[in-house]
Amino acid sequence: MQRFTIFSILLSLTLLFFIGDILSHNYLKADISGIDNAKDLNVATAEPLLAEPKIDEETTEPVKQNSEDEVTLSSISVIEPELSALNFQLVGFSNPILKEAQFNGSVFQIIDFSDQTDAYVYQSNIFEDETYVGAVSEIKYPTEIGAFQGYLKIRERAMGLLDYGEVNETNTYGDTSFYFNHKIKTKTVHIVVKESDTLYAFEYDYGYHEKMKQLFGILP
């Protein structure tokens, strides 16, 4: 009877140890499996800390800029004559008066310039008190290149008017200039001066020539 009791106790302890070992082994496997699943979950849901920015192709086009050739007279806010009475006072005129006149489409009344649609012409008659001095045509272009092309066209057309006179290109004033020696109006000076984006076509009495030469040196 005593041996049976001891055997029962040993068997019970063995069973308890065996059951405990099974339970602890299953628990550890479940815990490790849970950790691995958590790691897999973190890897699957993680995102890069620095994502590549998306580029909107429509916003990366270069900004278009107007070239000089696209400048037009409409882009010039205000068309005003460059010359004023002050310019004439600076060269010795005592009471100069400039009166606006209508441009008839011809420079010096003989050189046709009516086809110049890319230029604005401002015509003025020049007086000293009540005495008529002459006239000036200010031909304004959007660009200096346009003004030079206009100068060449006037010179070319003037060279074709041999019955009226001849061209004498001296380039003495402004960027470039030429005289037109009129065969009939021998006491009248005719000169075209290019200064920047403007052409000045002067026609005046020879008696004012010295003062006018000073004016050509300070054209605006």
XYZ file of N, CA and C in Angstrom:
660
model
N 0.832 -1.200 0.000
C 0.000 0.000 0.000
C 0.860 1.240 0.000
N 1.909 1.219 0.753
C 2.815 2.383 0.840
C 3.524 2.584 -0.481
N 3.913 1.468 -1.156
C 4.579 1.588 -2.448
C 3.638 2.170 -3.499
N 2.415 1.746 -3.452
C 1.432 2.252 -4.411
C 1.251 3.738 -4.250
N 1.255 4.209 -3.019
C 1.085 5.645 -2.751
C 2.252 6.432 -3.315
N 3.472 5.914 -3.110
C 4.672 6.603 -3.616
C 4.655 6.633 -5.136
N 4.244 5.498 -5.738
C 4.175 5.420 -7.201
C 3.173 6.414 -7.751
N 2.044 6.559 -7.078
C 0.999 7.501 -7.518
C 1.507 8.932 -7.469
N 2.252 9.214 -6.401
C 2.775 10.583 -6.255
C 3.766 10.885 -7.364
N 4.662 9.927 -7.644
C 5.661 10.134 -8.694
C 5.005 10.277 -10.055
N 3.982 9.463 -10.282
C 3.276 9.542 -11.564
C 2.589 10.890 -11.724
N 2.006 11.341 -10.644
C 1.331 12.664 -10.698
C 2.322 13.778 -10.996
N 3.478 13.717 -10.356
C 4.495 14.763 -10.586
C 4.991 14.734 -12.030
N 5.160 13.486 -12.513
C 5.627 13.351 -13.907
C 4.625 13.940 -14.880
N 3.334 13.625 -14.645
C 2.275 14.162 -15.514
C 2.223 15.683 -15.446
N 2.350 16.211 -14.237
C 2.315 17.675 -14.082
C 3.488 18.318 -14.818
N 4.659 17.715 -14.693
C 5.842 18.267 -15.365
C 5.671 18.220 -16.879
N 5.121 17.065 -17.362
C 4.922 16.900 -18.800
C 3.915 17.895 -19.345
N 2.804 18.045 -18.634
C 1.762 19.001 -19.061
C 2.296 20.421 -19.031
N 3.055 20.754 -17.986
C 3.640 22.104 -17.880
C 4.598 22.393 -19.007
N 5.373 21.371 -19.373
C 6.338 21.568 -20.471
C 5.623 21.833 -21.785
N 4.538 21.073 -22.020
C 3.763 21.281 -23.264
C 3.163 22.676 -23.306
N 2.587 23.101 -22.190
C 1.934 24.420 -22.146
C 2.941 25.542 -22.353
N 4.105 25.430 -21.693
C 5.104 26.500 -21.833
C 5.660 26.559 -23.257
N 5.821 25.383 -23.897
C 6.339 25.350 -25.271
C 5.357 26.004 -26.237
N 4.072 25.687 -26.088
C 3.048 26.302 -26.956
C 2.959 27.803 -26.742
N 3.098 28.238 -25.501
C 3.015 29.676 -25.203
C 4.163 30.445 -25.858
N 5.382 29.863 -25.772
C 6.536 30.534 -26.373
C 6.400 30.613 -27.879
N 5.880 29.543 -28.520
C 5.693 29.567 -29.972
C 4.680 30.623 -30.375
N 3.605 30.702 -29.573
C 2.574 31.708 -29.879
C 3.129 33.103 -29.730
N 3.973 33.328 -28.703
C 4.537 34.667 -28.465
C 5.504 35.058 -29.578
N 6.382 34.094 -29.987
C 7.333 34.372 -31.063
C 6.605 34.614 -32.368
N 5.564 33.830 -32.623
C 4.774 34.017 -33.848
C 4.123 35.377 -33.877
N 3.639 35.827 -32.702
C 3.014 37.154 -32.628
C 4.008 38.248 -32.922
N 5.247 38.097 -32.425
C 6.280 39.113 -32.674
C 6.625 39.166 -34.145
N 6.773 37.972 -34.779
C 7.107 37.928 -36.205
C 6.010 38.548 -37.042
N 4.753 38.281 -36.678
C 3.631 38.872 -37.415
C 3.622 40.377 -37.291
N 3.969 40.847 -36.093
C 4.006 42.296 -35.880
C 5.090 42.924 -36.731
N 6.261 42.244 -36.830
C 7.337 42.769 -37.663
C 6.919 42.814 -39.118
N 6.263 41.716 -39.560
C 5.794 41.688 -40.949
C 4.800 42.802 -41.210
N 3.932 43.059 -40.248
C 2.931 44.110 -40.387
C 3.585 45.468 -40.490
N 4.606 45.720 -39.656
C 5.301 47.002 -39.695
C 6.014 47.198 -41.025
N 6.619 46.159 -41.534
C 7.325 46.277 -42.807
C 6.360 46.554 -43.930
N 5.205 45.947 -43.891
C 4.234 46.107 -44.968
C 3.629 47.488 -44.987
N 3.463 48.112 -43.836
C 2.769 49.403 -43.773
C 3.712 50.581 -43.711
N 5.009 50.361 -43.550
C 5.939 51.479 -43.428
C 6.096 52.183 -44.767
N 6.274 53.538 -44.768
C 6.477 54.351 -45.965
C 7.814 55.074 -45.858
N 8.425 55.423 -46.983
C 9.700 56.161 -46.933
C 9.546 57.480 -46.206
N 10.569 57.844 -45.446
C 10.503 59.113 -44.728
C 10.567 60.292 -45.683
N 11.344 60.163 -46.791
C 11.490 61.233 -47.779
C 10.962 60.734 -49.107
N 9.742 61.097 -49.418
C 9.140 60.658 -50.670
C 9.569 61.572 -51.803
N 9.697 61.033 -53.013
C 10.041 61.838 -54.180
C 8.874 62.759 -54.515
N 9.120 64.082 -54.649
C 8.020 64.991 -54.980
C 7.514 64.730 -56.383
N 6.212 64.808 -56.554
C 5.613 64.643 -57.874
C 5.757 65.938 -58.666
N 6.158 65.834 -59.936
C 6.366 67.000 -60.791
C 5.176 67.159 -61.712
N 4.573 68.308 -61.637
C 3.462 68.629 -62.524
C 4.033 69.122 -63.843
N 3.880 68.314 -64.887
C 4.496 68.656 -66.168
C 3.982 69.975 -66.725
N 2.736 70.328 -66.427
C 2.163 71.553 -66.975
C 2.795 72.797 -66.376
N 3.392 72.658 -65.176
C 3.963 73.830 -64.516
C 5.465 73.948 -64.734
N 6.046 73.011 -65.474
C 7.488 73.056 -65.668
C 7.881 73.580 -67.036
N 6.914 74.065 -67.818
C 7.240 74.632 -69.121
C 7.938 75.970 -68.948
N 8.924 76.295 -69.793
C 9.608 77.596 -69.690
C 8.660 78.742 -69.943
N 8.861 79.822 -69.201
C 8.034 81.012 -69.378
C 8.407 81.673 -70.681
N 7.428 81.955 -71.512
C 7.680 82.602 -72.793
C 7.904 84.085 -72.586
N 8.926 84.620 -73.255
C 9.237 86.040 -73.165
C 9.186 86.647 -74.548
N 8.691 87.898 -74.623
C 8.641 88.596 -75.899
C 10.037 89.008 -76.318
N 10.400 88.731 -77.559
C 11.675 89.188 -78.095
C 11.544 90.619 -78.565
N 12.691 91.205 -78.854
C 12.691 92.598 -79.289
C 11.910 92.762 -80.576
N 11.939 91.720 -81.426
C 11.239 91.818 -82.699
C 9.731 91.841 -82.517
N 9.226 91.411 -81.327
C 7.798 91.380 -81.098
C 7.274 92.692 -80.521
N 8.131 93.639 -80.271
C 7.707 94.932 -79.747
C 6.969 95.691 -80.834
N 5.824 96.240 -80.496
C 5.037 96.996 -81.457
C 4.765 98.382 -80.910
N 4.241 99.252 -81.774
C 3.930 100.605 -81.329
C 2.839 100.604 -80.268
N 1.976 99.556 -80.279
C 0.914 99.498 -79.282
C 1.465 99.298 -77.879
N 2.726 98.799 -77.777
C 3.341 98.604 -76.465
C 3.950 99.885 -75.920
N 4.043 100.927 -76.735
C 4.528 102.220 -76.271
C 3.347 102.957 -75.650
N 3.414 103.210 -74.353
C 2.248 103.716 -73.631
C 1.782 105.073 -74.141
N 2.704 105.987 -74.362
C 2.329 107.336 -74.781
C 3.251 107.776 -75.909
N 2.653 108.239 -77.007
C 3.436 108.769 -78.119
C 3.507 110.278 -77.966
N 4.671 110.776 -77.666
C 4.879 112.210 -77.506
C 6.103 112.616 -78.315
N 6.118 113.848 -78.828
C 7.306 114.313 -79.555
C 8.504 114.415 -78.629
N 9.675 114.078 -79.157
C 10.899 114.163 -78.369
C 11.362 115.611 -78.231
N 11.193 116.383 -79.289
C 11.651 117.773 -79.287
C 10.630 118.693 -78.634
N 11.154 119.708 -77.962
C 10.306 120.735 -77.361
C 10.981 122.086 -77.553
N 10.276 123.147 -77.195
C 10.841 124.496 -77.330
C 12.124 124.639 -76.522
N 12.225 123.906 -75.411
C 13.416 123.991 -74.565
C 14.667 123.578 -75.332
N 14.558 122.543 -76.158
C 15.720 122.106 -76.938
C 16.246 123.224 -77.831
N 15.344 124.002 -78.394
C 15.749 125.098 -79.277
C 16.301 126.281 -78.473
N 15.767 126.491 -77.294
C 16.294 127.559 -76.434
C 17.734 127.271 -76.030
N 18.051 126.012 -75.817
C 19.403 125.636 -75.386
C 20.469 125.947 -76.435
N 20.059 126.099 -77.690
C 21.045 126.358 -78.752
C 20.951 127.786 -79.286
N 20.229 128.664 -78.561
C 20.267 130.074 -78.923
C 19.008 130.695 -79.472
N 17.933 129.926 -79.640
C 16.668 130.529 -80.060
C 16.074 131.284 -78.874
N 15.622 132.504 -79.117
C 15.125 133.336 -78.013
C 13.684 133.005 -77.640
N 12.840 132.800 -78.618
C 11.436 132.494 -78.340
C 10.921 131.456 -79.345
N 11.426 130.233 -79.267
C 11.024 129.201 -80.224
C 9.610 128.702 -79.947
N 8.895 128.441 -81.011
C 7.530 127.924 -80.909
C 7.397 126.738 -81.860
N 6.899 125.630 -81.347
C 6.642 124.449 -82.173
C 5.139 124.241 -82.282
N 4.659 124.206 -83.501
C 3.229 124.019 -83.740
C 3.013 122.695 -84.469
N 2.119 121.900 -83.921
C 1.840 120.597 -84.534
C 1.212 120.782 -85.911
N 1.633 119.947 -86.850
C 1.109 119.991 -88.213
C 0.748 118.578 -88.667
N 0.037 118.495 -89.776
C -0.384 117.204 -90.308
C 0.681 116.648 -91.249
N 1.116 115.425 -90.988
C 2.091 114.779 -91.870
C 1.368 114.271 -93.108
N 1.827 114.688 -94.289
C 1.137 114.332 -95.535
C 1.649 113.051 -96.183
N 2.503 112.323 -95.479
C 3.000 111.054 -96.006
C 4.294 111.160 -96.778
N 4.852 112.371 -96.887
C 6.095 112.569 -97.630
C 7.107 113.328 -96.786
N 8.359 112.871 -96.831
C 9.451 113.577 -96.168
C 9.980 114.639 -97.129
N 10.074 115.873 -96.653
C 10.504 117.028 -97.466
C 9.558 117.274 -98.645
N 8.321 116.764 -98.527
C 7.286 116.901 -99.552
C 7.605 116.162 -100.852
N 8.679 115.401 -100.901
C 9.038 114.703 -102.141
C 9.380 113.224 -101.939
N 9.772 112.817 -100.736
C 10.155 111.420 -100.484
C 8.963 110.689 -99.879
N 8.363 109.798 -100.662
C 7.170 109.086 -100.199
C 7.512 108.181 -99.008
N 6.745 108.341 -97.947
C 6.957 107.543 -96.743
C 5.621 107.123 -96.138
N 4.601 107.081 -96.982
C 3.248 106.791 -96.510
C 3.033 105.320 -96.183
N 3.959 104.456 -96.618
C 3.794 103.019 -96.397
C 4.438 102.541 -95.097
N 4.932 103.448 -94.291
C 5.599 103.063 -93.038
C 4.581 102.894 -91.921
N 3.916 101.746 -91.916
C 2.873 101.480 -90.925
C 3.443 101.127 -89.555
N 4.730 100.794 -89.479
C 5.336 100.419 -88.200
C 5.979 101.602 -87.494
N 5.736 102.804 -87.997
C 6.325 104.001 -87.389
C 5.242 105.043 -87.136
N 5.470 105.853 -86.106
C 4.567 106.961 -85.801
C 5.287 108.261 -86.141
N 4.625 109.119 -86.923
C 5.246 110.366 -87.371
C 4.573 111.548 -86.689
N 5.401 112.383 -86.067
C 4.910 113.600 -85.417
C 5.522 114.787 -86.159
N 4.673 115.578 -86.773
C 5.118 116.708 -87.597
C 4.958 118.025 -86.835
N 5.992 118.874 -86.902
C 5.933 120.187 -86.242
C 6.504 121.259 -87.163
N 5.884 122.427 -87.127
C 6.443 123.619 -87.769
C 7.182 124.421 -86.710
N 8.344 124.950 -87.072
C 9.211 125.652 -86.121
C 9.174 127.154 -86.405
N 8.960 127.936 -85.337
C 8.924 129.396 -85.457
C 9.877 130.018 -84.445
N 10.422 131.161 -84.811
C 11.153 132.028 -83.879
C 10.299 133.275 -83.753
N 9.620 133.393 -82.602
C 8.531 134.373 -82.464
C 7.491 134.059 -83.538
N 7.280 134.998 -84.477
C 6.310 134.762 -85.544
C 6.979 134.430 -86.874
N 8.299 134.319 -86.870
C 9.045 134.044 -88.096
C 9.168 132.539 -88.316
N 8.796 132.114 -89.504
C 8.873 130.692 -89.838
C 10.333 130.281 -90.031
N 10.744 129.240 -89.315
C 12.112 128.727 -89.403
C 12.173 127.510 -90.322
N 11.269 126.593 -90.110
C 11.263 125.372 -90.902
C 10.308 124.346 -90.321
N 10.592 123.067 -90.575
C 9.730 121.985 -90.099
C 10.584 120.779 -89.732
N 10.005 119.932 -88.905
C 10.689 118.699 -88.516
C 9.669 117.572 -88.449
N 10.051 116.429 -88.980
C 9.246 115.210 -88.867
C 9.973 114.257 -87.927
N 9.338 113.953 -86.804
C 9.890 112.964 -85.874
C 9.242 111.625 -86.191
N 10.048 110.686 -86.629
C 9.535 109.374 -87.029
C 9.959 108.369 -85.967
N 9.002 107.945 -85.171
C 9.270 107.110 -83.994
C 9.016 105.639 -84.305
N 10.008 104.799 -83.979
C 9.904 103.351 -84.188
C 9.898 102.623 -82.846
N 9.372 101.387 -82.822
C 9.400 100.612 -81.575
C 10.805 100.204 -81.155
N 11.722 100.049 -82.127
C 13.076 99.585 -81.817
C 14.104 100.386 -82.612
N 15.358 100.325 -82.181
C 16.442 100.989 -82.909
C 16.693 100.319 -84.260
N 16.503 98.998 -84.295
C 16.677 98.292 -85.568
C 15.655 98.781 -86.581
N 14.417 98.948 -86.125
C 13.379 99.458 -87.012
C 13.706 100.848 -87.512
N 14.272 101.685 -86.624
C 14.640 103.047 -87.019
C 15.749 103.030 -88.065
N 16.712 102.139 -87.910
C 17.805 102.065 -88.886
C 17.290 101.590 -90.245
N 16.377 100.627 -90.228
C 15.787 100.162 -91.480
C 14.995 101.280 -92.150
N 14.288 102.079 -91.335
C 13.565 103.221 -91.884
C 14.505 104.249 -92.483
N 15.634 104.468 -91.816
C 16.648 105.407 -92.326
C 17.157 104.953 -93.694
N 17.467 103.666 -93.804
C 17.963 103.135 -95.074
C 16.929 103.284 -96.183
N 15.660 103.104 -95.830
C 14.610 103.217 -96.841
C 14.467 104.653 -97.324
N 14.501 105.620 -96.400
C 14.422 107.031 -96.810
C 15.621 107.394 -97.681
N 16.803 106.971 -97.269
C 18.005 107.283 -98.043
C 17.931 106.679 -99.443
N 17.472 105.438 -99.530
C 17.371 104.772 -100.831
C 16.399 105.507 -101.753
N 15.261 105.909 -101.192
C 14.275 106.605 -102.015
C 14.763 107.997 -102.408
N 15.491 108.637 -101.490
C 16.037 109.962 -101.813
C 17.076 109.861 -102.927
N 17.847 108.784 -102.923
C 18.870 108.599 -103.960
C 18.248 108.394 -105.340
N 16.993 107.984 -105.364
C 16.310 107.788 -106.637
C 15.656 109.045 -107.182
N 15.752 110.153 -106.452
C 15.118 111.412 -106.876
C 16.160 112.360 -107.460
N 16.855 111.917 -108.473
C 17.936 112.720 -109.058
C 17.423 113.990 -109.727
N 16.164 114.012 -110.122
C 15.603 115.225 -110.722
C 15.435 116.333 -109.681
N 15.339 115.949 -108.389
C 15.133 116.931 -107.320
C 16.427 117.294 -106.601
N 17.329 116.366 -106.495
C 18.565 116.639 -105.773
C 19.383 115.379 -105.582
N 20.373 115.460 -104.713
C 21.252 114.317 -104.478
C 21.536 114.144 -102.987
N 21.857 112.910 -102.622
C 22.137 112.559 -101.229
C 23.611 112.784 -100.924
N 23.863 113.417 -99.775
C 25.230 113.605 -99.282
C 25.285 113.042 -97.861
N 25.699 111.784 -97.753
C 25.714 111.109 -96.443
C 27.023 111.418 -95.726
N 26.939 112.253 -94.704
C 28.127 112.661 -93.943
C 28.265 111.916 -92.623
N 27.151 111.416 -92.071
C 27.154 110.733 -90.767
C 27.764 111.610 -89.675
N 27.543 112.906 -89.787
C 28.123 113.847 -88.824
C 27.354 113.874 -87.514
N 26.047 113.619 -87.575
C 25.206 113.788 -86.386
C 24.460 112.493 -86.054
N 24.129 112.364 -84.761
C 23.382 111.199 -84.311
C 24.127 109.901 -84.577
N 23.358 108.818 -84.728
C 23.955 107.525 -85.065
C 24.412 107.508 -86.519
N 23.652 108.173 -87.366
C 23.977 108.306 -88.786
C 23.102 109.409 -89.368
N 23.551 110.028 -90.454
C 22.787 111.158 -91.014
C 23.193 111.415 -92.460
N 22.279 112.067 -93.197
C 22.610 112.486 -94.560
C 21.870 113.779 -94.902
N 22.499 114.576 -95.742
C 21.866 115.772 -96.301
C 21.251 115.409 -97.654
N 20.159 116.108 -97.977
C 19.610 116.024 -99.322
C 19.752 117.409 -99.939
N 20.645 117.527 -100.899
C 20.919 118.810 -101.546
C 19.889 119.058 -102.647
N 18.902 119.875 -102.309
C 17.798 120.159 -103.234
C 18.285 121.074 -104.357
N 17.921 120.734 -105.598
C 18.367 121.515 -106.746
C 17.629 122.845 -106.870
N 16.410 122.894 -106.377
C 15.609 124.117 -106.499
C 15.666 124.939 -105.217
N 15.427 124.282 -104.067
C 15.441 124.983 -102.779
C 16.884 125.051 -102.269
N 17.682 125.847 -102.905
C 19.114 125.902 -102.584
C 19.413 126.630 -101.277
N 18.481 127.424 -100.783
C 18.681 128.144 -99.525
C 17.988 127.453 -98.351
N 17.537 126.235 -98.601
C 16.880 125.441 -97.563
C 17.705 124.187 -97.296
N 17.944 123.926 -96.023
C 18.710 122.735 -95.625
C 17.748 121.576 -95.399
N 18.074 120.417 -95.947
C 17.299 119.188 -95.728
C 18.247 118.137 -95.151
N 17.935 117.624 -93.991
C 18.816 116.646 -93.349
C 17.989 115.618 -92.581
N 18.416 114.367 -92.641
C 17.792 113.272 -91.888
C 18.823 112.753 -90.887
N 18.428 112.707 -89.611
C 19.319 112.248 -88.536
C 18.645 111.097 -87.792
N 19.354 109.993 -87.651
C 18.852 108.890 -86.822
C 19.483 108.983 -85.447
N 18.646 109.011 -84.425
C 19.103 109.028 -83.034
C 18.297 107.997 -82.265
N 18.952 106.913 -81.859
C 18.297 105.840 -81.122
C 17.157 105.258 -81.967
N 15.925 105.273 -81.445
C 14.799 104.683 -82.172
C 13.962 105.717 -82.918
N 14.522 106.899 -83.153
C 13.786 107.987 -83.796
C 14.572 108.568 -84.968
N 13.857 108.877 -86.044
C 14.436 109.606 -87.172
C 13.930 111.041 -87.119
N 14.817 111.986 -87.358
C 14.456 113.402 -87.426
C 14.739 113.889 -88.846
N 13.712 114.359 -89.514
C 13.877 114.928 -90.856
C 13.639 116.434 -90.753
N 14.726 117.211 -90.794
C 14.660 118.672 -90.650
C 14.701 119.347 -92.018
N 13.895 120.380 -92.138
C 13.890 121.244 -93.327
C 13.799 122.684 -92.822
N 14.834 123.500 -93.047
C 14.849 124.833 -92.443
C 15.675 125.801 -93.290
N 15.474 127.074 -93.016
C 16.204 128.134 -93.721
C 17.688 128.069 -93.366
N 18.539 128.249 -94.360
C 19.979 128.125 -94.149
C 20.509 129.139 -93.135
N 19.812 130.247 -92.932
C 20.256 131.254 -91.975
C 20.308 130.738 -90.545
N 19.609 129.636 -90.257
C 19.601 129.058 -88.901
C 20.525 127.833 -88.807
N 21.365 127.642 -89.792
C 22.133 126.398 -89.863
C 23.086 126.209 -88.672
N 23.758 127.267 -88.238
C 24.708 127.131 -87.130
C 24.009 126.710 -85.840
N 22.845 127.296 -85.574
C 22.100 126.919 -84.368
C 21.574 125.487 -84.493
N 21.121 125.142 -85.688
C 20.563 123.807 -85.882
C 21.644 122.731 -85.741
N 22.848 123.027 -86.164
C 23.933 122.052 -85.993
C 24.179 121.772 -84.510
N 24.044 122.801 -83.686
C 24.168 122.584 -82.239
C 23.019 121.718 -81.727
N 21.831 121.943 -82.294
C 20.666 121.148 -81.890
C 20.871 119.667 -82.223
N 21.445 119.381 -83.370
C 21.668 117.984 -83.765
C 22.577 117.254 -82.776
N 23.424 118.013 -82.096
C 24.331 117.400 -81.129
C 23.686 117.065 -79.799
N 22.465 117.578 -79.564
C 21.789 117.313 -78.281
C 20.405 116.707 -78.498
N 20.209 116.058 -79.629
C 18.896 115.451 -79.888
C 18.570 114.414 -78.818
N 17.345 114.424 -78.314
C 16.975 113.465 -77.258
C 16.888 112.033 -77.785
